[in-house]
Short mmCIF file of C-alpha atoms and ligand atoms in Angstrom, two decimals:
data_model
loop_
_atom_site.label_atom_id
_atom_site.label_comp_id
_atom_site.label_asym_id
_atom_site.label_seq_id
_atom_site.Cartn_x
_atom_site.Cartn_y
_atom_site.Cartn_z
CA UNK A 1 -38.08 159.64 78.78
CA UNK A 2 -36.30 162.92 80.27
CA UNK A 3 -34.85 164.28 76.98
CA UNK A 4 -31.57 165.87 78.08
CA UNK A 5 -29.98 166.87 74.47
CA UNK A 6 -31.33 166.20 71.07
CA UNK A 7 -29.40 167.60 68.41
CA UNK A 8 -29.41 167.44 64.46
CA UNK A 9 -26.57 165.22 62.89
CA UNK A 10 -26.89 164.88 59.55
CA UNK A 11 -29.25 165.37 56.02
CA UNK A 12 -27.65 162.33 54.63
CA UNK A 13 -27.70 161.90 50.49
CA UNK A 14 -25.47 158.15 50.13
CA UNK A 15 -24.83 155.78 53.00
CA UNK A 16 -21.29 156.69 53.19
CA UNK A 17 -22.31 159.88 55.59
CA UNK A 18 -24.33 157.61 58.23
CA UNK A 19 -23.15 158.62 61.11
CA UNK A 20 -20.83 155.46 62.72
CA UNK A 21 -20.35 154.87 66.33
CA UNK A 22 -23.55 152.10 66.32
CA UNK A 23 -26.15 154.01 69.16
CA UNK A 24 -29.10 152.52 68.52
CA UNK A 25 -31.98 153.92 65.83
CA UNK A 26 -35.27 154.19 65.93
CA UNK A 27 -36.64 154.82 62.10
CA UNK A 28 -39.53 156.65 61.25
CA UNK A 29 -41.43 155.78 57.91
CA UNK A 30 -44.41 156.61 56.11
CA UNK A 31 -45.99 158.58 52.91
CA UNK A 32 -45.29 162.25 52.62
CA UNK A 33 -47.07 164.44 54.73
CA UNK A 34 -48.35 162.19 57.33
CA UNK A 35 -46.73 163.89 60.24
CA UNK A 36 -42.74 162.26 60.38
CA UNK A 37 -41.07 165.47 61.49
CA UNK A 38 -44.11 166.77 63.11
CA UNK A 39 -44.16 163.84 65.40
CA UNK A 40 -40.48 163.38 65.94
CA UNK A 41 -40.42 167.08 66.97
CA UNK A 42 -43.03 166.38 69.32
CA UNK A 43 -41.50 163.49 70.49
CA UNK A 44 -38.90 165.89 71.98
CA UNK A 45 -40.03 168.43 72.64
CA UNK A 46 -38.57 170.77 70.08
CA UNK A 47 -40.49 173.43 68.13
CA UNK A 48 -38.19 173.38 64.98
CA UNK A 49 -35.61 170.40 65.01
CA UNK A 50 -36.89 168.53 62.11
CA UNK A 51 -38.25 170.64 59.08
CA UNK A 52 -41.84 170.73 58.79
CA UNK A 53 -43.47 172.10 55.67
CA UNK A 54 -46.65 172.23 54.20
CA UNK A 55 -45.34 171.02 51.26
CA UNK A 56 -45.05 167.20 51.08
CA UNK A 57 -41.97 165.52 49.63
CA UNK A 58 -39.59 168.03 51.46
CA UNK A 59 -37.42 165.15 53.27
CA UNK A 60 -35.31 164.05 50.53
CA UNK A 61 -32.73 162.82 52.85
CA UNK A 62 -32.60 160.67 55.80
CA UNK A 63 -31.73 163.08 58.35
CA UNK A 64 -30.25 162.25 61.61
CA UNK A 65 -30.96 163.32 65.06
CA UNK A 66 -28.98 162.37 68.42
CA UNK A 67 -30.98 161.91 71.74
CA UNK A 68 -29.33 162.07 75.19
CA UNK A 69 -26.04 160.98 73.58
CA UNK A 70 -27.60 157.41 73.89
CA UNK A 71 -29.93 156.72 70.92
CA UNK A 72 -30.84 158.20 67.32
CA UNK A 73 -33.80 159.06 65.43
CA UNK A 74 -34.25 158.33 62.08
CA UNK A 75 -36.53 160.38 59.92
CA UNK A 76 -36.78 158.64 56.70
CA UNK A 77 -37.82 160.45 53.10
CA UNK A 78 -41.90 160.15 52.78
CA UNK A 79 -42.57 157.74 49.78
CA UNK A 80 -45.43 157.86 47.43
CA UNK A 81 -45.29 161.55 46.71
CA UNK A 82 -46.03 161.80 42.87
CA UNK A 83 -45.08 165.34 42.05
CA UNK A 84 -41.37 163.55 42.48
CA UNK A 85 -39.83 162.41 39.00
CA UNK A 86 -40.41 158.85 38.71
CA UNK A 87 -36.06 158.21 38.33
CA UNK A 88 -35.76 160.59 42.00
CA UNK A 89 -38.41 158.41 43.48
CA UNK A 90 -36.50 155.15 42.73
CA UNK A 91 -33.64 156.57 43.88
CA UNK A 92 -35.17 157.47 47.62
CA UNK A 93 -36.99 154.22 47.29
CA UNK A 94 -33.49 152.19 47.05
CA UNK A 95 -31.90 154.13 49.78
CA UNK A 96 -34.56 153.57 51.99
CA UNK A 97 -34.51 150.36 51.45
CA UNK A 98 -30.65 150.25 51.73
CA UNK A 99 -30.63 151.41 55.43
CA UNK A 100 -33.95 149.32 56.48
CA UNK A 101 -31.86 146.50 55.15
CA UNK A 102 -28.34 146.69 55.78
CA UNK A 103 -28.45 149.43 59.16
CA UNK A 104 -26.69 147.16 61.78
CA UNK A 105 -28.06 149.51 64.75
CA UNK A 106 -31.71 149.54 63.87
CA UNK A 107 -33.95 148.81 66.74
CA UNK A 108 -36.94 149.44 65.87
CA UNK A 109 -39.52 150.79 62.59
CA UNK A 110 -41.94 153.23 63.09
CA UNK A 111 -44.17 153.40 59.97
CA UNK A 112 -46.89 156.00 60.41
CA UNK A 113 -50.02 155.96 58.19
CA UNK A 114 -52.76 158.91 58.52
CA UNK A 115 -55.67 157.71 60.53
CA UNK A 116 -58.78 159.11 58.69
CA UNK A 117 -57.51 157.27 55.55
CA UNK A 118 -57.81 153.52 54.76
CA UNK A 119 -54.13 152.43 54.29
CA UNK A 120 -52.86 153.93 50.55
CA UNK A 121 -51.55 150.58 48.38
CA UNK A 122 -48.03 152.25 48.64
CA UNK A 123 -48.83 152.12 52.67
CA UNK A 124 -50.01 148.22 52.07
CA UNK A 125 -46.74 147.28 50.56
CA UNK A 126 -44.33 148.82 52.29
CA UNK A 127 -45.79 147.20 55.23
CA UNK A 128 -45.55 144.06 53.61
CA UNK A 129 -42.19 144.44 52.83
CA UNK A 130 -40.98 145.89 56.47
CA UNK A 131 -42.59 142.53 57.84
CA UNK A 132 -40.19 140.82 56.29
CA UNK A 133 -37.22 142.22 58.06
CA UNK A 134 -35.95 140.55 61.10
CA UNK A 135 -37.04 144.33 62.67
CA UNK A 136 -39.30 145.53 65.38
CA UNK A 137 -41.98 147.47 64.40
CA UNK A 138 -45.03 149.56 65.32
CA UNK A 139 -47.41 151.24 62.96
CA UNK A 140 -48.32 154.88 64.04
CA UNK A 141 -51.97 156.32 63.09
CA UNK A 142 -51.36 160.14 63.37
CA UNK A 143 -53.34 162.78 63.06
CA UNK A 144 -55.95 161.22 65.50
CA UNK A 145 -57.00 164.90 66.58
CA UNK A 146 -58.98 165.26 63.16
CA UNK A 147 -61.26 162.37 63.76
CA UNK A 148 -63.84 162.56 66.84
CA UNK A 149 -62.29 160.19 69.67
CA UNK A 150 -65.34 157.78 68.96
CA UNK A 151 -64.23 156.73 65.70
CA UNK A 152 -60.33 155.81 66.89
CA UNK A 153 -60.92 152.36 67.33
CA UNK A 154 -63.48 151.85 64.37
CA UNK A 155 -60.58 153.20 62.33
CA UNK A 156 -57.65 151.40 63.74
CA UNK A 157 -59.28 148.38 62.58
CA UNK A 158 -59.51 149.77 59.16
CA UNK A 159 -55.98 150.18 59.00
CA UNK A 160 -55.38 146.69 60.68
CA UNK A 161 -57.53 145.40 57.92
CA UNK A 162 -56.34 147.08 55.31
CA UNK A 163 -52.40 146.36 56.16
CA UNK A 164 -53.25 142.68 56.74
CA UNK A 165 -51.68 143.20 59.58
CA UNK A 166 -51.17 141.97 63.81
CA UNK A 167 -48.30 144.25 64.83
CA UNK A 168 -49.29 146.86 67.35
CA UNK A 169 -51.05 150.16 66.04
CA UNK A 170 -51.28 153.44 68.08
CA UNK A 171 -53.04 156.75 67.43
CA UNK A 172 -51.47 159.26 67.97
CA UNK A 173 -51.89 163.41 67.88
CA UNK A 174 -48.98 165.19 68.13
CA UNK A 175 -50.99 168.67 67.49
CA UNK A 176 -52.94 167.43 70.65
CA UNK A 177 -49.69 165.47 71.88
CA UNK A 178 -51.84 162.27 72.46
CA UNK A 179 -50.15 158.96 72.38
CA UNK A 180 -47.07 160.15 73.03
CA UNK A 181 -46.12 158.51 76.36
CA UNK A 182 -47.32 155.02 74.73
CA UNK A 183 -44.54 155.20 72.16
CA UNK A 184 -41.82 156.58 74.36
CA UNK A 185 -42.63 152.93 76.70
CA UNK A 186 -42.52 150.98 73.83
CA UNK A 187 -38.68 152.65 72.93
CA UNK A 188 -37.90 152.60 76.57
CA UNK A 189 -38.24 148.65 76.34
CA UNK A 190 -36.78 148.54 73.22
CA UNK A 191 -33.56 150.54 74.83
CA UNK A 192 -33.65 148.43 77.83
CA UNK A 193 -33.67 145.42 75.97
P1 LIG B 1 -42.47 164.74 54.44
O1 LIG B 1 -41.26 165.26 55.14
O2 LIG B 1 -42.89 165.52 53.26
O3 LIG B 1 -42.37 163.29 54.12
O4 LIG B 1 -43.72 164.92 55.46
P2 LIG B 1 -43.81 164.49 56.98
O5 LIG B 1 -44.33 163.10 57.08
O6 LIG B 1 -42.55 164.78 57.71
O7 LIG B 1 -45.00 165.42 57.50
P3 LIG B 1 -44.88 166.75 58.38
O8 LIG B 1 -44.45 166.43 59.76
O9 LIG B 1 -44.11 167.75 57.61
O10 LIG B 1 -46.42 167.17 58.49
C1 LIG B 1 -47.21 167.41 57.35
C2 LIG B 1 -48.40 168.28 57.71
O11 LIG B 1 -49.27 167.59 58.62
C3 LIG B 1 -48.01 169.58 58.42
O12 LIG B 1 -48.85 170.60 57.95
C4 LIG B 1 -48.31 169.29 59.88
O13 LIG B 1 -48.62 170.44 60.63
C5 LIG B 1 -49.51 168.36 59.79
N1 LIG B 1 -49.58 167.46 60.97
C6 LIG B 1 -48.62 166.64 61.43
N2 LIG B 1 -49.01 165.98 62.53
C7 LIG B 1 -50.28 166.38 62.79
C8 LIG B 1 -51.25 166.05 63.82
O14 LIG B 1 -51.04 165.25 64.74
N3 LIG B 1 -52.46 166.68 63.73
C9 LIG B 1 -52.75 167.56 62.75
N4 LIG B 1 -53.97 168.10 62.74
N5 LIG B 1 -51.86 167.90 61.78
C10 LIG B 1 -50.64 167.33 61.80
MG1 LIG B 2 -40.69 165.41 57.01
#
């Protein structure tokens, strides 16, 4: 994929400031801290364009982000971060689940878990639940650069096991930028489609 523009839309709080127009999205999803923005930055090559912290639990909203005028990515608040009140986690809970539900233009769910760990039981059921969505999707293993390239596989089928799970799981580094060109196919056949 030649990126030719990717700009920030929107930090959206309620469903009302989704941006309209229909260009397809591609969502990203997964616990806090597992690499969302890091990856989507890499994805474009920008340094900056979504907010990386070392603090998890900073994406609160789902924030927007325009690609060559022809497609949107989605990154998605990071759930299961327990410093968050209980009542503010339910809320980014429903809204997630709002837009994975009801977001006409949705191609495609990225849900990235963190390689070195067996899948967390918030991981396990939001997995469960995204399979039952008439959605695409593609789990993400990130972080691969802090295991030693020997154990990849061994630990891709932990997560397989431990998501119950046969949709398609890549590793991925995007501190080593590894993996990248197998996710931009899979959107470039999802866009083509
Ligand atoms: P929230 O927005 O809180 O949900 O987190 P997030 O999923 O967007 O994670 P973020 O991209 O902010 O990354 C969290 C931390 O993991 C940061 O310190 C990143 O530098 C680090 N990180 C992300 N991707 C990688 C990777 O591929 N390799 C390594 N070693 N670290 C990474
Ligand atoms: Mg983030």
């Amino acid at each position: 994929m030649i990126i030719h523009s990717s700009t920030f839309e929107i930090s959206a709080v309620r469903p009302s400031q989704w941006p309209t127009g229909g260009l397809p999205e591609f969502a990203f999803l997964g616990r806090s801290n597992v690499g969302k923005s890091t990856l989507l930055n890499r994805l474009l090559n920008r340094k900056s364009l979504a907010r990386v912290s070392a603090q998890p639990g900073k994406t609160r909203q789902i924030n927007f982000y325009q690609i060559n005028e022809q497609f949107r990515f989605v990154d998605l608040p990071g759930y299961g971060y327990a410093a968050v009140s209980k009542k503010e986690r339910a809320q980014f809970a429903a809204m997630i689940d709002r837009y994975l539900i009801d977001r006409e233009p949705l191609l495609r769910i990225a849900q990235l878990v963190d390689i070195r760990h067996a899948p967390s039981k918030d991981d396990v059921e939001v997995h469960a639940g995204l399979r039952t969505l008439d959605v695409p999707l593609i789990v993400i293993a990130t972080k691969a650069d802090k295991i030693g390239k020997s154990q990849i596989d061994a630990h891709v089928r932990q997560i397989r096991k431990g998501l119950q799970t046969d949709v398609r799981i890549l590793p991925v580094s995007a501190e080593k930028r590894t993996g990248l060109e197998e996710i931009w196919a899979i959107l470039e056949a999802d866009l083509d489609n």
